[in-house]
XYZ file of C-alpha atoms in Angstrom:
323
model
C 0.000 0.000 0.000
C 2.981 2.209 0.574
C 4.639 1.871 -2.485
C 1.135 2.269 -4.180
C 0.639 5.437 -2.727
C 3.877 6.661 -3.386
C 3.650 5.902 -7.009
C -0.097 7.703 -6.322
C 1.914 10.772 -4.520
C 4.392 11.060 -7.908
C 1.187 11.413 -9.916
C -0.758 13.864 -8.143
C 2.609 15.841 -6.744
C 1.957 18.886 -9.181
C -2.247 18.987 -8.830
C -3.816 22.329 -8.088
C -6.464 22.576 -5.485
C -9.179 23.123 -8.024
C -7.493 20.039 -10.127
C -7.879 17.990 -6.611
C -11.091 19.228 -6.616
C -12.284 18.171 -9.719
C -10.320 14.431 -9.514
C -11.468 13.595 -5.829
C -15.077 15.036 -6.751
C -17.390 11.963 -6.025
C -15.049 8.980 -5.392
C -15.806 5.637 -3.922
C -12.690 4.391 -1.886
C -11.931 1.961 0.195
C -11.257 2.816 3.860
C -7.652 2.595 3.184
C -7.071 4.372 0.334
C -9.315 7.194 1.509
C -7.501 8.013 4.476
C -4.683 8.215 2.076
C -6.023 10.529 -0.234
C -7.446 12.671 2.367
C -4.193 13.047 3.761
C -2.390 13.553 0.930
C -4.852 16.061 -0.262
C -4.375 17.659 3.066
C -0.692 17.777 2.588
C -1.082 19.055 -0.918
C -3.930 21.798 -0.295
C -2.263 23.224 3.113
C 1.219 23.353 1.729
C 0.103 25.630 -1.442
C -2.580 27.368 0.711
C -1.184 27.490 3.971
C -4.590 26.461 5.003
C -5.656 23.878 8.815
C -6.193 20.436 7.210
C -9.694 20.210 9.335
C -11.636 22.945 6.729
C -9.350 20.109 3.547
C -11.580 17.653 4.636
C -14.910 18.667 3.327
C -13.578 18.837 -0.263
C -12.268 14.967 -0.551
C -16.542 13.247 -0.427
C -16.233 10.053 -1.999
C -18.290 9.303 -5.552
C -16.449 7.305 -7.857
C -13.578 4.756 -7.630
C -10.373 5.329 -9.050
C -9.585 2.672 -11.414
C -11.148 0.228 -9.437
C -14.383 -0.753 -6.953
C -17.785 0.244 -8.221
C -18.694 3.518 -9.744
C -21.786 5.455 -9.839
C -21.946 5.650 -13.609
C -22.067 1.770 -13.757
C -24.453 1.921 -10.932
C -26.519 4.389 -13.256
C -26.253 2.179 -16.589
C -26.970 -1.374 -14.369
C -29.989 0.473 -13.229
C -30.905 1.642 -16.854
C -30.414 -1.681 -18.496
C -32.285 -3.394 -15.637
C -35.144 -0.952 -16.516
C -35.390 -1.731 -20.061
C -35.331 -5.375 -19.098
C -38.318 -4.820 -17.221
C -39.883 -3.057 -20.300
C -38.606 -5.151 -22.743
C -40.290 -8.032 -20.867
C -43.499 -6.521 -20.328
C -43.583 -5.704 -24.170
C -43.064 -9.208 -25.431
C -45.430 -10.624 -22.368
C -48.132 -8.036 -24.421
C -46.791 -9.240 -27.852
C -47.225 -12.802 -26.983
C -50.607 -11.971 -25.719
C -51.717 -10.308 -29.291
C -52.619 -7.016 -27.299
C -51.961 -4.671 -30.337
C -53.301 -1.184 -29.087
C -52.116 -1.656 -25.527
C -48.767 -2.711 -26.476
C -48.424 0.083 -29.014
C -49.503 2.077 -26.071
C -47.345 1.246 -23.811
C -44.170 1.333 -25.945
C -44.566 4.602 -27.512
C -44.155 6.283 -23.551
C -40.270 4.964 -24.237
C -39.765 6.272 -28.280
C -37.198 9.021 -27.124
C -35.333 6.581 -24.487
C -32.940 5.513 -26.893
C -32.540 1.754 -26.436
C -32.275 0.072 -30.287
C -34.304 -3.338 -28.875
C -37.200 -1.035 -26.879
C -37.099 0.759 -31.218
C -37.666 -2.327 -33.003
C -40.236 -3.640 -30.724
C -42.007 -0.326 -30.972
C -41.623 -0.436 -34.695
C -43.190 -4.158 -34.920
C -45.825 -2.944 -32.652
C -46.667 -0.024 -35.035
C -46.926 -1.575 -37.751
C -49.380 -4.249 -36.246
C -51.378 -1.229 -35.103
C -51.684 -0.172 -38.946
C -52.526 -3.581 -40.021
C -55.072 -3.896 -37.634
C -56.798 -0.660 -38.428
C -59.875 -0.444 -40.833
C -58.990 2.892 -42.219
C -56.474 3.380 -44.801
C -55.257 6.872 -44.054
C -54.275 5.907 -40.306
C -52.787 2.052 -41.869
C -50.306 4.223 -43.878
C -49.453 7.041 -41.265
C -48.521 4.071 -38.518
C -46.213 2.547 -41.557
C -44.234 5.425 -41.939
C -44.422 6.054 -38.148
C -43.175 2.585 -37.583
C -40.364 3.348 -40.290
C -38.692 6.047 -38.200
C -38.503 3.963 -35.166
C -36.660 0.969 -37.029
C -34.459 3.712 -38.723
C -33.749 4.566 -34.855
C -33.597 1.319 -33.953
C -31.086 0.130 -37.044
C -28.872 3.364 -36.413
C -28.296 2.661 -32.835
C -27.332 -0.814 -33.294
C -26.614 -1.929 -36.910
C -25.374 -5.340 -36.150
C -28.783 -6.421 -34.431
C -30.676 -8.990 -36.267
C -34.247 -7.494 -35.453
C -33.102 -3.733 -36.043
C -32.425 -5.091 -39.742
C -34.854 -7.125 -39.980
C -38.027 -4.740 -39.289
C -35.903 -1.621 -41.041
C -36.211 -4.121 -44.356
C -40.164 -4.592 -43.816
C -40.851 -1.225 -43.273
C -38.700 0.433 -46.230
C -41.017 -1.928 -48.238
C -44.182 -1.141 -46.446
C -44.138 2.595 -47.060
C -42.781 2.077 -50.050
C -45.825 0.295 -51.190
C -47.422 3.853 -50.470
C -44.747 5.857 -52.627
C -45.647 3.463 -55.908
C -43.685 1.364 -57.856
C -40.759 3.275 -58.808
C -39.572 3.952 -55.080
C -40.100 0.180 -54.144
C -37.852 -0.892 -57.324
C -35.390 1.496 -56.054
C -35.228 0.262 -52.437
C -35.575 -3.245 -53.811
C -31.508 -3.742 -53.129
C -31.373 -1.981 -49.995
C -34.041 -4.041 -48.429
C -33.009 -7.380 -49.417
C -29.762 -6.276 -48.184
C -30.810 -6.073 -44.602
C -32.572 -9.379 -44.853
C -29.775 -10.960 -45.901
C -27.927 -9.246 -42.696
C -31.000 -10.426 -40.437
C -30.463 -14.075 -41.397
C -26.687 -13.854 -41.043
C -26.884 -12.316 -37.664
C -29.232 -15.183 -36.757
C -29.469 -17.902 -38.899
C -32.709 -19.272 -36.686
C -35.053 -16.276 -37.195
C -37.540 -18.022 -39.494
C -39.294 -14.394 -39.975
C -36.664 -12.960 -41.611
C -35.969 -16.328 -44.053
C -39.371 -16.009 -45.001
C -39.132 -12.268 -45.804
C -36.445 -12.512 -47.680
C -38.386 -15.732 -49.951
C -41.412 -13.061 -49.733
C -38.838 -10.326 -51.668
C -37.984 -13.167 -53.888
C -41.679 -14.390 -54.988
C -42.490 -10.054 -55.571
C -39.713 -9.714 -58.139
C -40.274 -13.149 -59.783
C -43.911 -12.209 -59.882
C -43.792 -8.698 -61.335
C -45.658 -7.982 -64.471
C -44.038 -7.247 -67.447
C -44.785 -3.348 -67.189
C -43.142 -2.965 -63.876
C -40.522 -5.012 -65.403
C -39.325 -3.017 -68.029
C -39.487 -0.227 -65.985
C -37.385 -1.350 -63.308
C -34.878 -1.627 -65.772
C -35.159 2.148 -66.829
C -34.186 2.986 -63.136
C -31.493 0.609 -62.539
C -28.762 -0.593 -64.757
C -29.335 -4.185 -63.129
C -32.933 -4.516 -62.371
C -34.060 -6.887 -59.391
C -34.962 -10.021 -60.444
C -35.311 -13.235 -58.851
C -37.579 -16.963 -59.611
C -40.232 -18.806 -57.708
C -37.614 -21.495 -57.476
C -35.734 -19.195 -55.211
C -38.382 -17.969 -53.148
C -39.857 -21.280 -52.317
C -36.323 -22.417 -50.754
C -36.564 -19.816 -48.823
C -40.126 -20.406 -47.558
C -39.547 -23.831 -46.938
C -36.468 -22.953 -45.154
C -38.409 -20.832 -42.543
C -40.853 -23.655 -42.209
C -38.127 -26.438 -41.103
C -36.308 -23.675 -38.994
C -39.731 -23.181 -37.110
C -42.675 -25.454 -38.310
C -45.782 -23.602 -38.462
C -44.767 -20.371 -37.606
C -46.663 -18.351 -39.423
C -49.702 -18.368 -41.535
C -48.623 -16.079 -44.362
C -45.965 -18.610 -44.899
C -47.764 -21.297 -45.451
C -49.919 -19.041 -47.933
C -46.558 -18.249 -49.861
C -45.936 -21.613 -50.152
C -49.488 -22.827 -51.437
C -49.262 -19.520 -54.181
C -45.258 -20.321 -54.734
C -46.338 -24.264 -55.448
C -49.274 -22.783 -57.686
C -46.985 -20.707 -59.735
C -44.974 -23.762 -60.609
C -47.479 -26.009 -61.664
C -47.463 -28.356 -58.127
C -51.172 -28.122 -57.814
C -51.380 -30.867 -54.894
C -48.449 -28.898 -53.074
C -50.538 -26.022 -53.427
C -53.510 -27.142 -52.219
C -51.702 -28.884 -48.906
C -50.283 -25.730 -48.037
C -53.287 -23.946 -48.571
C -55.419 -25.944 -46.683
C -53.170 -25.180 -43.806
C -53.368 -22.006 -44.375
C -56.806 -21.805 -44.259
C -57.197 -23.774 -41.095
C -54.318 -22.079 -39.387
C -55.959 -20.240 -36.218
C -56.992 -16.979 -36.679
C -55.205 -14.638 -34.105
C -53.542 -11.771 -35.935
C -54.768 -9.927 -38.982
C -52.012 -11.504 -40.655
C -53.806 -14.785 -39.735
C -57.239 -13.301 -41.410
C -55.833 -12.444 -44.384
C -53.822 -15.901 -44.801
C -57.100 -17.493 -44.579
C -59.558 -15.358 -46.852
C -56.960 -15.629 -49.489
C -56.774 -19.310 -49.375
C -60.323 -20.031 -49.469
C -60.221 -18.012 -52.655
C -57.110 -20.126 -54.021
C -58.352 -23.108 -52.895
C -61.694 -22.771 -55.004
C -59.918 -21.841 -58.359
C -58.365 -25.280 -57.338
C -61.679 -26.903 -57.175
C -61.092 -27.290 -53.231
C -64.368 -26.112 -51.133
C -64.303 -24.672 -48.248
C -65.376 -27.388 -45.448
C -68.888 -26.679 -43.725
C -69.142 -24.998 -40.431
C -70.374 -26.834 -37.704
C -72.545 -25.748 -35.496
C -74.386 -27.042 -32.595
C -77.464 -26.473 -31.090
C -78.383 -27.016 -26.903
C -80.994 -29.367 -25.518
C-alpha cells in the first residue's frame, strides 16, 4: 500500500487545489485508500494554501472509484439496463398476448429513451397497429411512423438482427405507399438487410421467409413494372419462384408452423410452378391455421379463394345447437 501510494503521490505531486477538486469530486474508496487521499490532499492543499487540514476535509466526499471498486456511472447504466429489461419483458409478455393497441400504447411512452431493442419492438408494434386498423389513411401514417422507429432502432445498433430485420419490412411497407418506382429502387437496400437479419441469426424463421417473400415479388412482377425497373437501374431486381420457395420452406423447417402467411406463400409459390397438390396442402393449412392476428385473417380469406380456383371447397361450419 505504501509503495502504491507513493507511485499515487508522484502522480498527483503537481495537482492544483481546483485540479484535486475536480479528480477527488465523487469517489468511492476503500477505507484505506481514503484516508490516504485525504491526507495527501491535506498535505497538498495546506502546503500551497497554507490552510488547517480540518476545513481540507470537506472537499475529498467520496463518488467514484479510481480505477477500481464500483462507480456510480455503472451503478446508473446497471440500473438503466435493468429498466429496459423490465420493459422489454413486459412488451413481449403483451406481444405474446396479441394485445396490439395496448402494447403500441405502452411502448410509444419509451420512443425518445434511446434503447435500439425497446425501437424495433415499438416499430413491430406499429406496424401491427396499422394492419389492424380499418382505415387506410391511419394504416399508412402508422407505416411510416413505424419506419422512423426501425431507422432509430437500425442506427443505434446496426449489427442487431431485429433492427435489420423490421428496417427491411418497413422500407417496403411505405414504399408500397410511394408506388412502384420507389419500391424498385429500395428493392436492393431491403433485401440487403434481410440478408444481414439471417446472417446475424441464422434461426429467425421471420426474416428467411421475408427474404423468400422479396424473392416471390420480383419473380412475380408484371411485365410493365418489369421493363421499368430496368429504366431505373442498370441491373434490375430479379429473382424466380424457385428461389423464393427455398426460402419459404427454409423458414418452415427452422420453425414449423410459424406463421400463416408462410404457409400461404408456399401454397401460391407451389401454384406458380405447376405443383397443384403442393398447393392445395399448403393452402389448406393455411386456411385452417388459427386466426389470431390480422395476418392470420388475411392468410385465410386468401386461401379459401385459391383453394376454389383449385376446385377445393371450403369445409362446412359446424354448429351445434343445446338441448
Amino acid at each position: 500500500m505504501a509503495a502504491s501510494m507513493r507511485r499515487f503521490s508522484r502522480n498527483f505531486s503537481n495537482l492544483s487545489f481546483k485540479d484535486l477538486q475536480y479528480f477527488s469530486k465523487g469517489h468511492y474508496l476503500s477505507e484505506n485508500i481514503r484516508k490516504n487521499v485525504i491526507r495527501f490532499s491535506r498535505t497538498i492543499i495546506c502546503r500551497q494554501y497554507k490552510a488547517p487540514w480540518l476545513f481540507m476535509f470537506p472537499l475529498v466526499p467520496t463518488v467514484e472509484a479510481i480505477g477500481f471498486g464500483w462507480s456510480k456511472s455503472k451503478d446508473l447504466e446497471a440500473e438503466k439496463n435493468s429498466k429496459f429489461e423490465g420493459i422489454i419483458s413486459t412488451a413481449d409478455r403483451l406481444y405474446e398476448s396479441n394485445k396490439v393497441l395496448e402494447l403500441y400504447d405502452y411502448l410509444v411512452q419509451y420512443k425518445d429513451n434511446g434503447n435500439a431493442e425497446v425501437l424495433w419492438r415499438l416499430a413491430r408494434a406499429t406496424c401491427d397497429k396499422g394492419k389492424f386498423s380499418r382505415d387506410k389513411e391511419q394504416r399508412k401514417q402508422c407505416m411510416f411512423e413505424a419506419c422512423e422507429y426501425s431507422k432509430k432502432a437500425l442506427a443505434l445498433d446496426g449489427n442487431s438482427s431485429p433492427c435489420n430485420k423490421w428496417y427491411a419490412i418497413l422500407l417496403d411497407y411505405t414504399a408500397e405507399y410511394e408506388g412502384t418506382k420507389v419500391r424498385i429502387l429500395n428493392s436492393y437496400k431491403v433485401k440487403e438487410h434481410f440478408l444481414k437479419a439471417i446472417k446475424l441469426n441464422p434461426k429467425d424463421a421471420t426474416s428467411i421467409y421475408s427474404l423468400g417473400y422479396w424473392c416471390f415479388v420480383f419473380a412475380d412482377l408484371p411485365w410493365y413494372q418489369r421493363k421499368l425497373a430496368s429504366t431505373l437501374l442498370a441491373t434490375p431486381p430479379s429473382s424466380t419462384y424457385e428461389e423464393a420457395l427455398e426460402y419459404f420452406l427454409l423458414a418452415e423447417n427452422v420453425e414449423p408452423n410459424f406463421y400463416s402467411m408462410n404457409l400461404l406463400m408456399l401454397g401460391k409459390t407451389y401454384d406458380r410452378l405447376g405443383n397443384k397438390d403442393a398447393a392445395k396442402e399448403y393452402l389448406i393449412k393455411a386456411r385452417d391455421y388459427p386466426v389470431q392476428t390480422t395476418d392470420d385473417e388475411q392468410a385465410h380469406k386468401e386461401a379459401i379463394e385459391l383453394l376454389k380456383n383449385l376446385g377445393v371447397r371450403e369445409p362446412p361450419k359446424i354448429t351445434t345447437s343445446r338441448g
